[in-house]
Short mmCIF file of C-alpha atoms in Angstrom, two decimals:
data_model
loop_
_atom_site.label_atom_id
_atom_site.label_comp_id
_atom_site.label_asym_id
_atom_site.label_seq_id
_atom_site.Cartn_x
_atom_site.Cartn_y
_atom_site.Cartn_z
CA MET A 1 77.75 132.28 88.26
CA SER A 2 78.74 130.97 84.86
CA GLY A 3 81.42 128.84 86.55
CA CYS A 4 78.85 127.45 88.96
CA ARG A 5 76.46 126.66 86.12
CA ALA A 6 79.28 124.90 84.22
CA VAL A 7 80.12 122.71 87.22
CA THR A 8 76.47 121.96 87.75
CA LYS A 9 75.97 120.91 84.13
CA ARG A 10 79.08 118.72 84.26
CA ALA A 11 77.96 117.14 87.51
CA ALA A 12 74.52 116.56 86.06
CA GLY A 13 76.05 114.93 83.02
CA VAL A 14 78.12 112.62 85.20
CA MET A 15 75.06 111.71 87.23
CA ILE A 16 73.09 110.91 84.09
CA ALA A 17 75.97 108.79 82.77
CA VAL A 18 76.20 106.90 86.07
CA VAL A 19 72.46 106.26 86.04
CA LEU A 20 72.57 105.06 82.43
CA LEU A 21 75.58 102.84 83.11
CA GLY A 22 73.85 101.38 86.13
CA THR A 23 70.74 100.79 84.07
CA VAL A 24 72.77 99.05 81.34
CA GLN A 25 74.58 96.90 83.91
CA LEU A 26 71.31 96.08 85.63
CA SER A 27 69.73 95.22 82.30
CA ARG A 28 72.70 93.06 81.38
CA SER A 29 72.55 91.35 84.77
CA ASN A 30 68.82 90.77 84.37
CA LEU A 31 69.37 89.36 80.89
CA GLU A 32 72.06 86.98 82.14
CA ASP A 33 69.85 85.91 85.05
CA ALA A 34 67.11 85.12 82.55
CA LEU A 35 69.37 82.92 80.42
CA PRO A 36 68.94 79.16 80.69
CA HIS A 37 71.76 77.18 82.27
CA VAL A 38 73.90 75.28 79.77
CA ASP A 39 72.86 72.04 81.48
CA GLU A 40 69.28 72.79 80.36
CA CYS A 41 70.22 73.08 76.66
CA SER A 42 70.76 70.43 74.02
CA VAL A 43 73.04 72.86 72.18
CA CYS A 44 74.13 76.38 73.15
CA MET A 45 75.76 78.68 70.63
CA SER A 46 77.10 81.22 73.15
CA CYS A 47 77.76 80.34 76.77
CA HIS A 48 78.58 82.93 79.45
CA VAL A 49 81.52 82.01 81.67
CA ASP A 50 80.19 82.64 85.16
CA THR A 51 81.03 79.44 87.02
CA SER A 52 84.26 78.58 88.84
CA PRO A 53 86.13 75.55 87.48
CA ALA A 54 85.96 72.35 89.50
CA PRO A 55 89.16 71.29 91.30
CA MET A 56 91.74 69.40 89.29
CA ARG A 57 92.20 65.71 89.99
CA LEU A 58 95.59 64.53 91.21
CA ARG A 59 94.80 60.97 92.37
CA THR A 60 95.11 58.74 89.33
CA GLU A 61 93.30 55.89 91.07
CA ASP A 62 90.15 58.02 91.15
CA LEU A 63 89.94 58.35 87.36
CA LEU A 64 87.37 56.22 85.52
CA PRO A 65 86.29 56.00 81.85
CA GLU A 66 82.98 57.74 82.59
CA HIS A 67 84.91 60.83 83.66
CA PHE A 68 86.09 61.34 80.07
CA MET A 69 82.84 60.96 78.15
CA PRO A 70 79.24 62.22 78.16
CA THR A 71 76.95 60.04 80.25
CA ASP A 72 73.62 61.77 79.54
CA VAL A 73 73.49 61.70 75.73
CA LYS A 74 69.82 60.75 75.32
CA GLU A 75 68.55 63.13 78.00
CA LYS A 76 70.61 65.99 76.56
CA GLN A 77 69.15 65.53 73.07
CA LEU A 78 65.62 66.11 74.38
CA LYS A 79 66.45 69.55 75.77
CA PRO A 80 65.82 72.80 73.84
CA PHE A 81 68.21 74.58 71.52
CA CYS A 82 69.69 77.71 73.12
CA GLU A 83 71.08 80.69 71.26
CA ALA A 84 72.71 81.87 74.52
CA CYS A 85 73.10 80.36 77.98
CA LYS A 86 75.08 80.65 81.22
CA GLY A 87 76.97 78.30 83.52
CA CYS A 88 80.20 77.59 81.62
CA THR A 89 83.60 77.42 83.29
CA HIS A 90 85.73 78.30 80.26
CA HIS A 91 85.75 79.77 76.78
CA LEU A 92 87.43 77.37 74.37
CA HIS A 93 89.37 78.30 71.24
CA ILE A 94 90.22 75.64 68.66
CA LEU A 95 94.01 75.31 68.70
CA ALA A 96 94.43 75.20 64.93
CA ARG A 97 92.44 78.45 64.65
CA SER A 98 93.75 80.18 67.74
CA GLY A 99 95.75 82.73 65.80
CA SER A 100 99.30 83.10 64.63
CA LYS A 101 102.59 83.30 66.47
CA TYR A 102 105.26 85.78 65.46
CA ILE A 103 108.56 84.21 66.39
CA PHE A 104 111.98 83.99 64.75
CA ASN A 105 110.96 87.05 62.68
CA ARG A 106 108.15 85.24 60.88
CA THR A 107 104.60 84.02 61.37
CA PHE A 108 103.65 80.46 62.30
CA HIS A 109 100.42 78.59 63.11
CA ASP A 110 100.12 75.64 65.50
CA GLU A 111 99.23 72.23 64.06
CA ALA A 112 95.83 70.66 64.71
CA GLY A 113 97.23 67.30 65.83
CA ALA A 114 96.58 63.89 64.28
CA SER A 115 94.46 62.18 66.95
CA ASN A 116 90.67 62.04 67.23
CA ASN A 117 90.87 64.19 70.35
CA TRP A 118 90.02 67.86 69.98
CA LEU A 119 92.69 70.36 71.02
CA PHE A 120 91.71 73.75 72.41
CA THR A 121 93.32 76.65 74.20
CA ALA A 122 91.75 78.17 77.30
CA ALA A 123 92.56 80.65 80.04
CA THR A 124 93.70 79.24 83.38
CA ASN A 125 95.30 80.43 86.60
CA LEU A 126 97.35 77.24 86.88
CA THR A 127 100.14 78.23 84.48
CA ALA A 128 102.57 81.14 84.43
CA SER A 129 101.36 82.25 81.00
CA GLY A 130 97.68 82.07 81.98
CA ARG A 131 96.98 79.77 79.02
CA ALA A 132 96.70 76.01 78.60
CA ILE A 133 96.11 73.38 75.95
CA VAL A 134 92.94 71.38 76.62
CA LYS A 135 92.73 67.87 75.14
CA VAL A 136 89.17 66.52 75.08
CA ALA A 137 88.17 62.99 74.11
CA CYS A 138 84.78 61.62 73.07
CA ILE A 139 83.34 64.74 71.41
CA PRO A 140 80.87 63.23 68.89
CA VAL A 141 81.89 65.76 66.23
CA GLY A 142 84.80 65.04 63.89
CA LYS A 143 87.71 67.49 63.79
CA ILE A 144 87.64 67.25 60.01
CA PRO A 145 84.69 66.49 57.68
CA VAL A 146 85.82 62.93 56.91
CA GLN A 147 85.53 62.04 60.60
CA ALA A 148 81.78 61.55 60.34
CA HIS A 149 81.75 59.05 63.22
CA PRO A 150 84.66 59.81 65.55
CA GLN A 151 85.44 57.11 68.09
CA CYS A 152 85.00 57.53 71.83
CA LEU A 153 87.96 55.75 73.43
CA ALA A 154 87.33 56.63 77.07
CA GLU A 155 89.26 53.69 78.51
CA LEU A 156 92.31 54.61 76.43
CA THR A 157 91.96 58.22 77.57
CA VAL A 158 91.96 57.11 81.22
CA LYS A 159 95.14 55.14 80.61
CA PHE A 160 96.82 58.12 78.97
CA ALA A 161 95.65 60.46 81.73
CA LYS A 162 97.20 58.18 84.34
CA ILE A 163 100.45 58.02 82.37
CA TYR A 164 100.53 61.81 82.12
CA LEU A 165 99.97 62.27 85.86
CA ALA A 166 102.53 59.60 86.75
CA LEU A 167 105.11 61.22 84.47
CA GLU A 168 104.32 64.59 86.06
CA LYS A 169 105.45 63.20 89.41
CA LEU A 170 108.42 61.40 87.85
CA VAL A 171 109.90 64.46 86.12
CA GLU A 172 109.59 66.47 89.34
CA GLU A 173 111.68 63.89 91.18
CA CYS A 174 114.21 63.62 88.33
CA ASP A 175 114.66 67.42 87.88
CA LEU A 176 113.36 67.29 84.30
CA THR A 177 110.50 69.75 84.67
CA ASP A 178 112.24 72.32 82.47
CA ILE A 179 111.62 70.18 79.36
CA ILE A 180 108.14 68.78 80.17
CA PRO A 181 105.01 70.99 80.39
CA LYS A 182 102.85 70.83 83.49
CA VAL A 183 99.90 68.44 83.05
CA TRP A 184 96.72 67.97 85.07
CA VAL A 185 93.19 66.55 84.75
CA GLN A 186 90.22 68.84 85.38
CA PRO A 187 86.49 68.85 84.59
CA ILE A 188 85.27 71.42 82.10
CA SER A 189 81.93 72.91 81.13
CA ALA A 190 82.16 74.73 77.80
CA VAL A 191 80.67 74.72 74.32
CA LEU A 192 82.36 73.72 71.09
CA PRO A 193 83.03 76.93 69.15
CA GLU A 194 80.66 77.56 66.20
CA ILE A 195 78.80 74.29 66.87
CA GLY A 196 77.52 74.75 70.41
CA TYR A 197 77.94 71.15 71.57
CA HIS A 198 78.19 71.12 75.38
CA ILE A 199 81.43 69.59 76.67
CA ARG A 200 80.70 68.56 80.25
CA TRP A 201 83.30 66.02 81.34
CA HIS A 202 86.99 65.79 82.23
CA ALA A 203 89.82 66.94 79.98
CA ILE A 204 93.58 66.55 80.02
CA TRP A 205 95.11 69.99 80.50
CA MET A 206 98.69 70.93 79.79
CA GLU A 207 100.78 74.04 79.98
CA GLN A 208 101.06 75.64 76.55
CA ALA A 209 104.60 75.11 75.30
CA ASP A 210 106.68 78.14 74.46
CA GLY A 211 107.71 78.55 70.83
CA ILE A 212 106.75 76.39 67.87
CA SER A 213 107.19 72.79 66.85
CA LEU A 214 110.34 71.60 65.11
CA GLU A 215 108.12 70.57 62.18
CA ASN A 216 106.85 74.13 61.95
CA LEU A 217 110.32 75.60 62.25
CA VAL A 218 111.85 73.44 59.53
CA ARG A 219 109.05 73.29 56.97
CA LEU A 220 106.61 76.15 57.50
CA GLY A 221 106.58 79.82 58.45
CA ASN A 222 105.71 82.97 56.54
CA PRO A 223 108.08 83.90 55.05
CA MET A 224 109.78 80.51 54.79
CA MET A 225 112.95 80.43 56.86
CA HIS A 226 116.23 80.56 54.95
CA PRO A 227 118.35 77.43 55.55
CA ASN A 228 121.21 79.50 56.96
CA ASP A 229 118.88 81.11 59.52
CA LEU A 230 117.54 77.70 60.51
CA LEU A 231 121.05 76.33 60.94
CA ASP A 232 122.01 79.35 63.03
CA ILE A 233 119.16 78.57 65.43
CA MET A 234 120.05 74.89 65.66
CA HIS A 235 123.81 75.43 65.98
CA ASN A 236 123.95 78.55 68.12
CA ARG A 237 120.67 78.98 70.03
CA LEU A 238 119.57 75.41 70.73
CA ASN A 239 119.82 74.50 74.43
CA LYS A 240 122.30 71.62 74.26
CA THR A 241 121.84 70.66 77.92
CA GLN A 242 118.15 70.15 77.27
CA VAL A 243 118.90 67.97 74.23
CA VAL A 244 120.75 65.58 76.54
CA LYS A 245 117.91 65.73 79.07
CA ALA A 246 115.39 65.00 76.29
CA ALA A 247 117.30 61.88 75.25
CA ILE A 248 117.41 60.72 78.88
CA PHE A 249 113.68 61.31 79.35
CA ASP A 250 112.74 59.54 76.11
CA LEU A 251 114.87 56.50 76.94
CA MET A 252 113.81 56.36 80.59
CA THR A 253 110.11 56.53 79.71
CA SER A 254 110.30 54.50 76.48
CA GLN A 255 108.78 57.28 74.36
CA CYS A 256 107.28 55.99 71.11
CA ASP A 257 105.98 59.10 69.36
CA ARG A 258 108.77 61.66 69.48
CA HIS A 259 108.47 63.18 66.03
CA ALA A 260 109.06 66.77 64.96
CA GLN A 261 105.56 68.01 65.88
CA ASN A 262 106.07 66.90 69.49
CA ILE A 263 109.23 68.96 70.05
CA PHE A 264 108.81 72.69 70.64
CA ILE A 265 111.62 75.22 70.33
CA GLY A 266 111.41 78.67 71.89
CA GLU A 267 113.11 81.75 70.52
CA SER A 268 115.93 81.39 73.06
CA GLY A 269 116.51 77.77 71.98
CA HIS A 270 114.58 76.30 74.92
CA LEU A 271 113.13 72.81 74.29
CA THR A 272 109.76 71.46 75.42
CA LEU A 273 108.55 67.89 74.81
CA ILE A 274 104.78 67.51 74.40
CA ASP A 275 102.34 64.61 73.91
CA ASN A 276 104.26 62.16 76.09
CA GLU A 277 101.53 59.57 76.65
CA ARG A 278 102.78 57.03 74.08
CA ALA A 279 105.26 55.69 76.58
CA LEU A 280 106.39 52.84 78.82
CA TYR A 281 105.36 50.03 76.48
CA GLU A 282 101.71 51.00 77.04
CA ASN A 283 100.64 49.27 73.81
CA GLY A 284 102.76 46.16 74.43
CA TRP A 285 104.56 46.60 71.11
CA CYS A 286 106.64 49.75 70.73
CA ALA A 287 109.53 50.13 73.18
CA MET A 288 110.99 53.43 71.88
CA ASP A 289 110.89 55.61 68.77
CA SER A 290 112.38 59.07 69.07
CA ILE A 291 114.33 61.64 67.08
CA PHE A 292 116.59 61.85 70.16
CA LEU A 293 117.49 58.12 70.18
CA PRO A 294 119.90 56.93 67.43
CA ALA A 295 118.79 53.27 67.43
CA THR A 296 115.21 54.08 66.42
CA LYS A 297 113.25 54.50 63.20
CA LYS A 298 112.38 58.18 63.68
CA PHE A 299 116.08 59.00 64.09
CA THR A 300 117.10 56.83 61.12
CA ILE A 301 114.62 58.52 58.76
CA ASN A 302 116.60 61.74 59.24
CA VAL A 303 119.74 59.93 58.06
CA MET A 304 118.38 58.08 55.04
CA GLU A 305 115.48 58.59 52.69
CA ASN A 306 112.05 57.94 54.20
CA ALA A 307 111.00 55.74 51.27
CA TRP A 308 114.05 53.52 51.82
CA VAL A 309 113.62 53.16 55.58
CA ASN A 310 109.91 52.35 55.14
CA LYS A 311 110.66 50.01 52.21
CA PHE A 312 108.15 51.54 49.81
CA LYS A 313 107.33 49.21 46.94
CA ASN A 314 108.18 51.74 44.22
CA TRP A 315 111.74 52.14 45.50
CA GLY A 316 113.07 49.91 42.73
CA THR A 317 116.83 49.37 42.45
CA LYS A 318 117.95 52.86 43.48
CA VAL A 319 120.96 53.22 45.73
CA PRO A 320 119.86 54.86 49.00
CA GLN A 321 121.44 58.22 49.70
CA CYS A 322 122.20 59.79 53.05
CA TRP A 323 121.78 63.45 53.77
CA ALA A 324 121.90 65.35 57.02
CA ASN A 325 118.39 66.45 57.87
CA VAL A 326 118.26 69.30 60.39
CA PRO A 327 116.78 67.20 63.27
CA LEU A 328 120.10 65.32 63.43
CA LEU A 329 121.35 68.30 65.43
CA LEU A 330 119.17 66.94 68.25
CA ASP A 331 121.60 64.03 68.63
CA TYR A 332 122.70 63.96 72.28
CA ARG A 333 126.09 62.51 71.26
CA CYS A 334 127.05 65.92 69.88
CA TYR A 335 126.84 67.48 73.34
CA VAL A 336 128.50 64.97 75.69
CA PRO A 337 132.25 64.31 76.01
CA GLY A 338 133.45 61.69 73.56
CA GLY A 339 129.94 61.19 72.20
CA GLN A 340 129.12 58.82 75.08
CA LEU A 341 126.81 59.67 77.97
CA GLY A 342 127.41 56.49 79.97
CA THR A 343 126.44 57.19 83.57
CA ALA A 344 127.33 60.90 83.57
CA TRP A 345 123.78 61.85 84.51
CA PRO A 346 122.65 65.43 85.12
CA ARG A 347 121.96 66.46 88.69
CA GLY A 348 118.77 64.87 89.94
CA VAL A 349 118.68 62.08 87.37
CA GLN A 350 121.28 59.94 89.20
CA ARG A 351 119.30 60.11 92.45
CA CYS A 352 116.07 59.36 90.59
CA LEU A 353 117.51 56.36 88.73
CA ALA A 354 118.96 54.91 91.93
CA LYS A 355 115.61 55.17 93.68
CA LEU A 356 113.64 53.57 90.83
CA ALA A 357 116.20 50.78 90.35
CA GLY A 358 115.70 49.81 94.00
CA MET A 359 111.90 49.62 93.79
CA SER A 360 109.69 46.78 92.62
CA ALA A 361 107.30 47.29 89.72
CA GLU A 362 104.35 47.11 92.14
CA GLN A 363 105.91 49.77 94.36
CA ILE A 364 106.47 52.01 91.33
CA ARG A 365 102.89 51.54 90.18
CA HIS A 366 101.51 52.40 93.61
CA GLU A 367 103.74 55.41 94.28
CA TYR A 368 103.43 57.11 90.89
CA GLY A 369 99.94 55.96 89.88
CA PHE A 370 100.76 54.20 86.62
CA PRO A 371 97.72 52.54 85.01
CA ASN A 372 99.03 48.97 85.14
CA LEU A 373 102.01 46.73 85.89
CA VAL A 374 103.10 46.76 82.24
CA THR A 375 103.97 50.45 82.33
CA ALA A 376 105.48 50.25 85.82
CA THR A 377 107.60 47.24 84.83
CA ALA A 378 108.85 49.05 81.73
CA LEU A 379 110.05 51.95 83.89
CA LYS A 380 111.59 49.56 86.43
CA ASN A 381 113.56 47.60 83.83
CA ARG A 382 114.73 50.62 81.86
CA THR A 383 115.86 52.67 84.84
CA LYS A 384 117.65 49.70 86.41
CA ALA A 385 119.63 49.18 83.20
CA MET A 386 120.39 52.89 82.89
CA HIS A 387 121.56 53.04 86.51
CA GLU A 388 123.73 49.92 86.32
CA ASP A 389 124.96 49.86 82.70
CA GLY A 390 124.72 53.45 81.43
CA PHE A 391 122.78 55.17 78.68
CA GLU A 392 124.14 53.50 75.54
CA SER A 393 123.89 49.94 76.84
CA ALA A 394 120.36 50.54 78.10
CA MET A 395 119.34 52.03 74.74
CA LEU A 396 120.58 49.00 72.80
CA HIS A 397 119.94 46.08 75.14
CA SER A 398 117.51 46.79 77.98
CA TYR A 399 113.84 45.84 78.20
CA PRO A 400 111.34 46.58 76.85
CA VAL A 401 112.75 46.11 73.34
CA ASN A 402 111.31 46.90 69.93
CA PRO A 403 110.36 44.21 67.43
CA SER A 404 113.35 43.24 65.31
CA PRO A 405 112.34 45.33 62.22
CA TRP A 406 112.46 48.48 64.40
CA ARG A 407 115.92 47.89 65.93
CA TYR A 408 118.35 49.92 63.83
CA ARG A 409 122.12 50.16 64.00
CA PRO A 410 122.93 53.68 65.18
CA ALA A 411 124.28 55.89 62.42
CA PRO A 412 127.32 58.03 63.26
CA SER A 413 126.53 61.47 64.62
CA CYS A 414 126.63 64.56 62.40
CA CYS A 415 127.18 67.54 64.68
CA LYS A 416 127.67 70.18 62.00
CA ILE A 417 125.29 70.69 59.07
CA ILE A 418 125.77 73.01 56.11
CA HIS A 419 123.47 73.94 53.25
CA THR A 420 124.56 73.97 49.61
CA ASP A 421 121.99 72.65 47.16
CA MET A 422 120.61 70.67 50.12
CA TYR A 423 121.45 70.00 53.75
CA ARG A 424 124.71 68.09 54.05
CA CYS A 425 126.93 67.03 56.91
CA GLY A 426 129.74 69.54 57.37
CA VAL A 427 132.25 66.88 58.44
CA PRO A 428 133.23 63.55 56.87
CA TRP A 429 130.22 61.31 57.36
CA ASN A 430 129.42 57.99 55.73
CA PRO A 431 126.52 56.15 57.41
CA ASP A 432 125.81 52.54 56.54
CA THR A 433 122.51 52.39 54.64
CA ALA A 434 121.72 48.81 55.66
CA ILE A 435 118.33 48.34 57.29
CA PRO A 436 116.87 45.41 59.29
CA PHE A 437 114.87 42.53 57.89
CA GLY A 438 111.11 42.74 58.34
CA ASP A 439 108.26 45.16 57.78
CA PRO A 440 109.07 48.63 59.18
CA ILE A 441 105.44 49.80 58.98
CA GLY A 442 104.12 47.57 61.77
CA GLY A 443 107.30 45.93 63.02
CA LEU A 444 106.07 42.56 61.71
CA PRO A 445 107.80 39.82 59.69
CA TRP A 446 108.08 40.51 55.95
CA ARG A 447 104.93 39.34 54.14
CA ARG A 448 104.81 41.67 51.13
CA ASP A 449 104.92 40.31 47.58
CA SER A 450 108.29 41.95 46.83
CA PRO A 451 111.77 41.00 48.08
CA ASP A 452 112.74 42.34 51.50
CA PRO A 453 115.55 44.91 51.05
CA GLY A 454 116.66 44.37 54.66
CA SER A 455 120.12 42.92 55.22
CA TYR A 456 120.52 42.18 58.95
CA VAL A 457 118.52 41.02 61.96
CA GLY A 458 117.49 44.07 63.94
CA GLY A 459 119.36 44.48 67.19
CA THR A 460 122.52 42.74 65.96
#
C-alpha cells in the first residue's frame, strides 16, 4: 500500500506541475496576445519575435530608395510609447557590443565600422553559421554621440545594394565565393537595442566572416599578440592561394576601400574580404586602392611612413624610412612563380574573364544588375585588359585609372618579415621612397602653402 500511495503522490505532483505549466504558458500566451503590435507603437523597448521574415530580394532592378528608409515618420511619432510589443522578425545585437571572440589564444572585439550605417548581428537560416551582419541605413539615431543628425543616404544605399548583389553573382561565376561572404537584401522589423526605435525597412545582410580583421590581429587583442606569434600566423598559416584570389578580385572589381579592417583572417589562415561596395569606379574618382595591389596608396603606406605618403605638413626635412609592416605579407607576388601573375589565372577566373571581355557594358549591366553604365563599363574595361594583357599590365595601365597623385610606383615585394626592435624585411630590400606629385588626400593637384615633396608624375 505504501508503494501505491507513493506512486499516487508522485503522479499527483506531476499532474499539478503540468497544470501549473499549462497555466503559465496560457498566461504567457494571453499576455503576448494582449501586447500591441510594433507597428502601433512610436517606440517599443522590447519586441517579441513572432513574425516570419519577408523574402529576400534578388532582383536589383526592383530596389528603390524608399525601400531603405522610413516612409511613415510623422504618423509613427503620433503613436503611443510601448514598453513591450509583438510583431518583430528579428532580435538585433549591436555589432560593437555583441561580445568577444576568443581566437588565436586571445580575446578580440569586432570594430563598429566608420560609416553612418548601423551594424548589427542577427540570427538567420540563410547562412551556415546561423548568424549574419545586418547593415541598416537611415536610422535617425547616431552611432556615437557626436552624430546628432545622421544623414539618410537612401539613394547611395540603393546603389551599394545593387553593387553587392551584382558582385554576388559575379563571384559565383568566377569561383571566388570562398573569399567573399554571401550577401542579400531583406526587409526587417526590429527595434534598436536600448532605444526602442522601430526599424521597418530593408537592410543589406551579409554572412558573418570567420575570424577577426587584420587590423584587430595586428594592433589589438587581449593579451596583445607577440610579434613572433603574429609572424608565424602570416608566414605559416595564411592561405596563400586566397591572397592571390584577393588581388584578382580587388583588381577586377576596382576595389577602393581595402584596408586592414576589411580583411578577415580565420584561425586556419582563411581570408574573407568584407565591405566590397566601394568598387567599379562607383564614385567616378577612385579606380583602385587596396593592400593587395602594389601600385596603390594603401599598399604604399605599409612600405613607407604614413605621414610621408600623405605629405603631412609637419614632416619637415626628415628622410623617409621604409620598414616592412606586416600587411606586406599579403602581397600576391610572394605566392606566384617569378613574382608575376600574368595570365596564370586560377580555375574559373579564366572562363569568367573571357566571358566578360566578350560582352558589352550594357549587356554586363543587364545580366548582373549593376546600378549604372559607369560600374558596368569599369568591369568591362578592367576584365578585357586582364584577359588580353595579364594582371600586371591591367593593374598599371587599364581603365578606370586613379588620379595622378594616387598612382604609385610599385615597391619591391618583401616576402619574409622578421622582428627585432621593429618589423623589418628579412631579405635585402631597398624601396624607392619617391612619391607622386599632387595631393594624396583627395587625389587633387597640389594647392597647399608648402612645397610639394612629390618627385614624379603618378603613373610614369
